[in-house]
Amino acid sequence: MTSLRSTRDSSGDWQSRSFWLEDRSYKPARRLAGDEMADVVIVGAGFTGLWSAILLKDADPDIDVVVVEQKVAGYGATGRNGGFAMTMVGRSIHDLLRKVGPESAKATHMAMRKALREIESFCAGEGIDASITHPGLLTVSNGPEQDVRIHQDLLAAERLELDDFHEVPRARCRELIHSDRLRMGHFEDDALLVDPAALVRGLRDAAISRGVRIYEMTPVDGVEDIDGRRVEARTPFGAVHADRAVLATNAYASSAPALSRFIFTIYAYIILTEPLTDEQWSRIGWEQRMGVEDKRIMPHFHRPTPDGRILWGGRDAPIAPEGPNPRRDRNPRIFSRLEETLRWSFPQLADVKISRGWAGPVCATVNCFASIGFLGKSQRICYALGYSGHGVGPSYLAAEVLRDLLLGSNSELLELPMTTKRPIPLPPGPLRPLALAATQRVQNVLQRADDEGTDRGALVRLAMRALQ
Ligand SMILES: Cc1cc2nc3c(=O)[nH]c(=O)nc-3n(C[C@H](O)[C@H](O)[C@H](O)COP(=O)(O)OP(=O)(O)OC[C@H]3O[C@@H](n4cnc5c(N)ncnc54)[C@H](O)[C@@H]3O)c2cc1C
């Protein structure tokens, strides 16, 4: 049996987990009550689980799909993220090219561009109001070592003959965003900003309207492959007996031994300002209201929210060897470091107050690549996880791949590296905590190198070679 541990959060309070989830009028769907049959049971109602349910139904309306969620749709990373839907798979376009070669890198990038267009048109077609904008992504450099990384991306884009990456010289960068820290950057046309909780709730409704049965507040304790002929997803309130199962549990899958071999949990943190006045916005420009990332090894990301705040996240990403743990959802030390960098970038916003901070579990893999596949030879249980902090857009592509795997379609998406590239395993047993502790130490060194603006030092050089 693939045993799953549900969240240690017994509070029933999902609303405080992020700014996006705050809406107290949300009514969870009912719990599972007793046993049910289905063709496909999906565990987890984040982007991966709900896109999978919708795409399966759209491909075959007769397929009977049940989604089981331990808390509410979007309770995991989906309801807590920055809302950047990007083409990025891996750490950057340069990283993607380096890891999978030109042909697969281009195919992945083009599939991601298409996925973003489909997210946009699906929401328009369904009338989902997720405050979706298409302002592009500005990636900026704050130091000479970051200039190098910007140029590496631009070279990779040129080599792949991509027409959606553009160099942004210093003057233009500072015209777009009034910060003296900006040295240069690149701009990518195809990137969306979304309200992730509104999107996931819209997906939940779209799934229900297609006949998908969704049970919330229903933790799945385990999924068993019964003699390779069917599966059983067991919960305290009953079981779902199905032909196939999808594990869309992301970081929470770290309790499943077959998956924890190659994933680990890190925490990502975000702070949010109060809404800025028009006058305060005019001090920093940012008229296109695009998403922005810097090119630190452990990057910052920032964006305007639909109600005129600045969302500022990234930097510290501590490893949680124990897996998702709600005690890590708040960390005043990390929040105040984020505030420091916000003030450093925009000293002209000294009068703008921070209103709150939150965090969520990110499912990471050693090479920052998502992984999609089957567990076991009977091919009855499949999974998609490990987006390594970049799953808002890629979860749509992953759901397309899951659909094609489950329906046995002979699709070219099955040739993408997300499916074909074998994940790098972590050392087993007692060596795992040691490997994670060593990874955390390397991360700390990289963090310091970021702060000091240097790629120097033997360990930094070694880690950078592994990453770049
Ligand atoms: C703070 C933060 C900022 C981020 N910012 C961005 C960003 O701007 N752009 C980007 O692309 N990515 C970002 N990410 C990553 C992105 O949010 C994720 O990659 C994406 O949401 C993954 O979706 P998912 O559906 O696979 O997983 P999740 O959203 O984690 O969903 C898993 C679901 O499974 C449920 N579940 C788990 N175990 C069980 C069980 N036993 N029984 C029943 N249900 C279960 C959980 O409750 C959860 O709802 C960020 C992540 C965080 C935490």
PDB file of N, CA and C in Angstrom, residues 86-99 105 109 137-141 145-168 184-188 293-297 299 390 464 467-468:
ATOM      1  N   MET A  86       4.426  30.634 -15.139  1.00  0.00           N
ATOM      2  CA  MET A  86       5.567  30.898 -16.027  1.00  0.00           C
ATOM      3  C   MET A  86       5.861  29.674 -16.880  1.00  0.00           C
ATOM      4  N   THR A  87       6.653  29.894 -17.917  1.00  0.00           N
ATOM      5  CA  THR A  87       7.047  28.754 -18.761  1.00  0.00           C
ATOM      6  C   THR A  87       8.148  27.936 -18.089  1.00  0.00           C
ATOM      7  N   MET A  88       8.705  28.458 -17.001  1.00  0.00           N
ATOM      8  CA  MET A  88       9.932  27.892 -16.444  1.00  0.00           C
ATOM      9  C   MET A  88       9.767  26.457 -15.945  1.00  0.00           C
ATOM     10  N   VAL A  89      10.585  25.585 -16.489  1.00  0.00           N
ATOM     11  CA  VAL A  89      10.671  24.208 -15.999  1.00  0.00           C
ATOM     12  C   VAL A  89      12.143  24.013 -15.662  1.00  0.00           C
ATOM     13  N   GLY A  90      12.446  23.573 -14.441  1.00  0.00           N
ATOM     14  CA  GLY A  90      13.838  23.605 -13.985  1.00  0.00           C
ATOM     15  C   GLY A  90      14.091  24.978 -13.386  1.00  0.00           C
ATOM     16  N   ARG A  91      15.342  25.422 -13.408  1.00  0.00           N
ATOM     17  CA  ARG A  91      15.666  26.695 -12.746  1.00  0.00           C
ATOM     18  C   ARG A  91      15.602  27.891 -13.701  1.00  0.00           C
ATOM     19  N   SER A  92      15.754  27.637 -14.995  1.00  0.00           N
ATOM     20  CA  SER A  92      15.770  28.738 -15.983  1.00  0.00           C
ATOM     21  C   SER A  92      15.824  28.088 -17.365  1.00  0.00           C
ATOM     22  N   ILE A  93      15.746  28.892 -18.402  1.00  0.00           N
ATOM     23  CA  ILE A  93      15.829  28.339 -19.762  1.00  0.00           C
ATOM     24  C   ILE A  93      17.247  27.814 -20.011  1.00  0.00           C
ATOM     25  N   HIS A  94      18.241  28.488 -19.435  1.00  0.00           N
ATOM     26  CA  HIS A  94      19.621  28.027 -19.568  1.00  0.00           C
ATOM     27  C   HIS A  94      19.785  26.656 -18.896  1.00  0.00           C
ATOM     28  N   ASP A  95      19.202  26.531 -17.720  1.00  0.00           N
ATOM     29  CA  ASP A  95      19.284  25.278 -16.957  1.00  0.00           C
ATOM     30  C   ASP A  95      18.569  24.150 -17.718  1.00  0.00           C
ATOM     31  N   LEU A  96      17.411  24.478 -18.285  1.00  0.00           N
ATOM     32  CA  LEU A  96      16.645  23.472 -19.030  1.00  0.00           C
ATOM     33  C   LEU A  96      17.465  22.967 -20.219  1.00  0.00           C
ATOM     34  N   LEU A  97      18.038  23.901 -20.962  1.00  0.00           N
ATOM     35  CA  LEU A  97      18.841  23.520 -22.134  1.00  0.00           C
ATOM     36  C   LEU A  97      20.012  22.640 -21.712  1.00  0.00           C
ATOM     37  N   ARG A  98      20.671  23.058 -20.630  1.00  0.00           N
ATOM     38  CA  ARG A  98      21.847  22.315 -20.163  1.00  0.00           C
ATOM     39  C   ARG A  98      21.464  20.886 -19.754  1.00  0.00           C
ATOM     40  N   LYS A  99      20.272  20.759 -19.138  1.00  0.00           N
ATOM     41  CA  LYS A  99      19.920  19.444 -18.591  1.00  0.00           C
ATOM     42  C   LYS A  99      19.325  18.486 -19.622  1.00  0.00           C
ATOM     43  N   ALA A 105      14.478  20.733 -24.774  1.00  0.00           N
ATOM     44  CA  ALA A 105      14.287  22.039 -24.116  1.00  0.00           C
ATOM     45  C   ALA A 105      13.282  22.857 -24.926  1.00  0.00           C
ATOM     46  N   HIS A 109       9.603  24.032 -23.668  1.00  0.00           N
ATOM     47  CA  HIS A 109       9.274  25.459 -23.607  1.00  0.00           C
ATOM     48  C   HIS A 109       8.019  25.760 -24.440  1.00  0.00           C
ATOM     49  N   LEU A 137       7.126  38.525 -17.784  1.00  0.00           N
ATOM     50  CA  LEU A 137       7.994  38.358 -16.610  1.00  0.00           C
ATOM     51  C   LEU A 137       9.301  39.107 -16.843  1.00  0.00           C
ATOM     52  N   LEU A 138       9.633  40.002 -15.921  1.00  0.00           N
ATOM     53  CA  LEU A 138      10.910  40.722 -15.994  1.00  0.00           C
ATOM     54  C   LEU A 138      11.866  40.059 -15.005  1.00  0.00           C
ATOM     55  N   THR A 139      12.975  39.547 -15.524  1.00  0.00           N
ATOM     56  CA  THR A 139      13.979  38.948 -14.643  1.00  0.00           C
ATOM     57  C   THR A 139      15.144  39.923 -14.570  1.00  0.00           C
ATOM     58  N   VAL A 140      15.502  40.325 -13.349  1.00  0.00           N
ATOM     59  CA  VAL A 140      16.473  41.423 -13.214  1.00  0.00           C
ATOM     60  C   VAL A 140      17.747  40.956 -12.521  1.00  0.00           C
ATOM     61  N   SER A 141      18.783  41.736 -12.763  1.00  0.00           N
ATOM     62  CA  SER A 141      20.060  41.476 -12.105  1.00  0.00           C
ATOM     63  C   SER A 141      20.317  42.582 -11.089  1.00  0.00           C
ATOM     64  N   GLU A 145      27.411  39.073 -10.840  1.00  0.00           N
ATOM     65  CA  GLU A 145      27.265  37.619 -11.003  1.00  0.00           C
ATOM     66  C   GLU A 145      25.874  37.294 -11.539  1.00  0.00           C
ATOM     67  N   GLN A 146      24.904  38.166 -11.278  1.00  0.00           N
ATOM     68  CA  GLN A 146      23.549  37.941 -11.805  1.00  0.00           C
ATOM     69  C   GLN A 146      23.469  38.350 -13.284  1.00  0.00           C
ATOM     70  N   ASP A 147      24.293  39.362 -13.672  1.00  0.00           N
ATOM     71  CA  ASP A 147      24.352  39.737 -15.108  1.00  0.00           C
ATOM     72  C   ASP A 147      24.719  38.505 -15.930  1.00  0.00           C
ATOM     73  N   VAL A 148      25.691  37.743 -15.397  1.00  0.00           N
ATOM     74  CA  VAL A 148      26.175  36.566 -16.133  1.00  0.00           C
ATOM     75  C   VAL A 148      25.016  35.601 -16.373  1.00  0.00           C
ATOM     76  N   ARG A 149      24.209  35.403 -15.341  1.00  0.00           N
ATOM     77  CA  ARG A 149      23.085  34.441 -15.465  1.00  0.00           C
ATOM     78  C   ARG A 149      22.021  34.946 -16.450  1.00  0.00           C
ATOM     79  N   ILE A 150      21.814  36.268 -16.457  1.00  0.00           N
ATOM     80  CA  ILE A 150      20.863  36.834 -17.431  1.00  0.00           C
ATOM     81  C   ILE A 150      21.368  36.547 -18.852  1.00  0.00           C
ATOM     82  N   HIS A 151      22.672  36.776 -19.061  1.00  0.00           N
ATOM     83  CA  HIS A 151      23.227  36.545 -20.401  1.00  0.00           C
ATOM     84  C   HIS A 151      23.163  35.071 -20.767  1.00  0.00           C
ATOM     85  N   GLN A 152      23.357  34.199 -19.791  1.00  0.00           N
ATOM     86  CA  GLN A 152      23.268  32.750 -20.093  1.00  0.00           C
ATOM     87  C   GLN A 152      21.870  32.403 -20.598  1.00  0.00           C
ATOM     88  N   ASP A 153      20.845  32.977 -19.959  1.00  0.00           N
ATOM     89  CA  ASP A 153      19.468  32.715 -20.411  1.00  0.00           C
ATOM     90  C   ASP A 153      19.254  33.240 -21.826  1.00  0.00           C
ATOM     91  N   LEU A 154      19.765  34.462 -22.063  1.00  0.00           N
ATOM     92  CA  LEU A 154      19.545  35.057 -23.384  1.00  0.00           C
ATOM     93  C   LEU A 154      20.243  34.237 -24.470  1.00  0.00           C
ATOM     94  N   LEU A 155      21.437  33.727 -24.137  1.00  0.00           N
ATOM     95  CA  LEU A 155      22.150  32.888 -25.107  1.00  0.00           C
ATOM     96  C   LEU A 155      21.383  31.595 -25.369  1.00  0.00           C
ATOM     97  N   ALA A 156      20.847  31.017 -24.265  1.00  0.00           N
ATOM     98  CA  ALA A 156      20.086  29.769 -24.422  1.00  0.00           C
ATOM     99  C   ALA A 156      18.861  30.020 -25.304  1.00  0.00           C
ATOM    100  N   ALA A 157      18.164  31.147 -25.049  1.00  0.00           N
ATOM    101  CA  ALA A 157      16.967  31.460 -25.841  1.00  0.00           C
ATOM    102  C   ALA A 157      17.344  31.654 -27.309  1.00  0.00           C
ATOM    103  N   GLU A 158      18.490  32.291 -27.541  1.00  0.00           N
ATOM    104  CA  GLU A 158      18.936  32.520 -28.922  1.00  0.00           C
ATOM    105  C   GLU A 158      19.247  31.180 -29.594  1.00  0.00           C
ATOM    106  N   ARG A 159      19.938  30.322 -28.839  1.00  0.00           N
ATOM    107  CA  ARG A 159      20.301  29.023 -29.407  1.00  0.00           C
ATOM    108  C   ARG A 159      19.042  28.210 -29.753  1.00  0.00           C
ATOM    109  N   LEU A 160      18.001  28.363 -28.940  1.00  0.00           N
ATOM    110  CA  LEU A 160      16.758  27.618 -29.188  1.00  0.00           C
ATOM    111  C   LEU A 160      15.831  28.346 -30.171  1.00  0.00           C
ATOM    112  N   GLU A 161      16.307  29.495 -30.641  1.00  0.00           N
ATOM    113  CA  GLU A 161      15.530  30.331 -31.571  1.00  0.00           C
ATOM    114  C   GLU A 161      14.156  30.671 -31.003  1.00  0.00           C
ATOM    115  N   LEU A 162      14.149  31.089 -29.727  1.00  0.00           N
ATOM    116  CA  LEU A 162      12.897  31.495 -29.087  1.00  0.00           C
ATOM    117  C   LEU A 162      12.710  32.990 -29.318  1.00  0.00           C
ATOM    118  N   ASP A 163      11.488  33.363 -29.675  1.00  0.00           N
ATOM    119  CA  ASP A 163      11.264  34.783 -29.962  1.00  0.00           C
ATOM    120  C   ASP A 163      10.608  35.498 -28.776  1.00  0.00           C
ATOM    121  N   ASP A 164      10.535  34.828 -27.617  1.00  0.00           N
ATOM    122  CA  ASP A 164       9.795  35.432 -26.505  1.00  0.00           C
ATOM    123  C   ASP A 164      10.698  35.917 -25.367  1.00  0.00           C
ATOM    124  N   PHE A 165      12.028  35.895 -25.556  1.00  0.00           N
ATOM    125  CA  PHE A 165      12.957  36.448 -24.555  1.00  0.00           C
ATOM    126  C   PHE A 165      13.637  37.681 -25.133  1.00  0.00           C
ATOM    127  N   HIS A 166      13.703  38.763 -24.363  1.00  0.00           N
ATOM    128  CA  HIS A 166      14.321  39.990 -24.882  1.00  0.00           C
ATOM    129  C   HIS A 166      15.240  40.566 -23.804  1.00  0.00           C
ATOM    130  N   GLU A 167      16.396  41.040 -24.241  1.00  0.00           N
ATOM    131  CA  GLU A 167      17.300  41.698 -23.298  1.00  0.00           C
ATOM    132  C   GLU A 167      16.707  43.050 -22.904  1.00  0.00           C
ATOM    133  N   VAL A 168      16.843  43.401 -21.631  1.00  0.00           N
ATOM    134  CA  VAL A 168      16.367  44.714 -21.170  1.00  0.00           C
ATOM    135  C   VAL A 168      17.570  45.467 -20.582  1.00  0.00           C
ATOM    136  N   MET A 184      20.305  45.320 -15.109  1.00  0.00           N
ATOM    137  CA  MET A 184      19.840  44.914 -16.446  1.00  0.00           C
ATOM    138  C   MET A 184      18.867  43.758 -16.244  1.00  0.00           C
ATOM    139  N   GLY A 185      18.376  43.201 -17.340  1.00  0.00           N
ATOM    140  CA  GLY A 185      17.477  42.069 -17.156  1.00  0.00           C
ATOM    141  C   GLY A 185      17.079  41.447 -18.468  1.00  0.00           C
ATOM    142  N   HIS A 186      16.167  40.489 -18.386  1.00  0.00           N
ATOM    143  CA  HIS A 186      15.506  40.030 -19.609  1.00  0.00           C
ATOM    144  C   HIS A 186      14.014  39.953 -19.366  1.00  0.00           C
ATOM    145  N   PHE A 187      13.291  40.070 -20.466  1.00  0.00           N
ATOM    146  CA  PHE A 187      11.837  40.083 -20.378  1.00  0.00           C
ATOM    147  C   PHE A 187      11.306  38.910 -21.177  1.00  0.00           C
ATOM    148  N   GLU A 188      10.379  38.179 -20.560  1.00  0.00           N
ATOM    149  CA  GLU A 188       9.769  37.054 -21.266  1.00  0.00           C
ATOM    150  C   GLU A 188       8.293  37.396 -21.472  1.00  0.00           C
ATOM    151  N   GLU A 293      11.378  38.784 -11.079  1.00  0.00           N
ATOM    152  CA  GLU A 293      12.241  37.899 -10.287  1.00  0.00           C
ATOM    153  C   GLU A 293      13.651  38.441 -10.383  1.00  0.00           C
ATOM    154  N   ASP A 294      14.482  38.203  -9.355  1.00  0.00           N
ATOM    155  CA  ASP A 294      15.887  38.541  -9.544  1.00  0.00           C
ATOM    156  C   ASP A 294      16.659  37.283  -9.875  1.00  0.00           C
ATOM    157  N   LYS A 295      17.959  37.418 -10.075  1.00  0.00           N
ATOM    158  CA  LYS A 295      18.758  36.285 -10.532  1.00  0.00           C
ATOM    159  C   LYS A 295      19.715  35.794  -9.462  1.00  0.00           C
ATOM    160  N   ARG A 296      19.297  35.975  -8.187  1.00  0.00           N
ATOM    161  CA  ARG A 296      20.051  35.297  -7.135  1.00  0.00           C
ATOM    162  C   ARG A 296      19.932  33.798  -7.365  1.00  0.00           C
ATOM    163  N   ILE A 297      20.826  33.031  -6.739  1.00  0.00           N
ATOM    164  CA  ILE A 297      20.691  31.569  -6.834  1.00  0.00           C
ATOM    165  C   ILE A 297      19.395  31.180  -6.127  1.00  0.00           C
ATOM    166  N   PRO A 299      16.327  32.973  -5.607  1.00  0.00           N
ATOM    167  CA  PRO A 299      15.797  34.268  -6.064  1.00  0.00           C
ATOM    168  C   PRO A 299      14.681  34.856  -5.199  1.00  0.00           C
ATOM    169  N   HIS A 390       7.855  25.851  -8.978  1.00  0.00           N
ATOM    170  CA  HIS A 390       7.406  26.460 -10.233  1.00  0.00           C
ATOM    171  C   HIS A 390       6.246  25.678 -10.832  1.00  0.00           C
ATOM    172  N   MET A 464      27.660  25.857  -7.911  1.00  0.00           N
ATOM    173  CA  MET A 464      27.195  26.589  -9.088  1.00  0.00           C
ATOM    174  C   MET A 464      27.355  25.746 -10.349  1.00  0.00           C
ATOM    175  N   LEU A 467      24.581  23.441 -10.494  1.00  0.00           N
ATOM    176  CA  LEU A 467      23.285  24.066 -10.764  1.00  0.00           C
ATOM    177  C   LEU A 467      23.195  24.664 -12.167  1.00  0.00           C
ATOM    178  N   GLN A 468      24.338  25.096 -12.732  1.00  0.00           N
ATOM    179  CA  GLN A 468      24.243  25.861 -13.990  1.00  0.00           C
ATOM    180  C   GLN A 468      24.542  24.996 -15.219  1.00  0.00           C
TER     181      GLN A 468
END
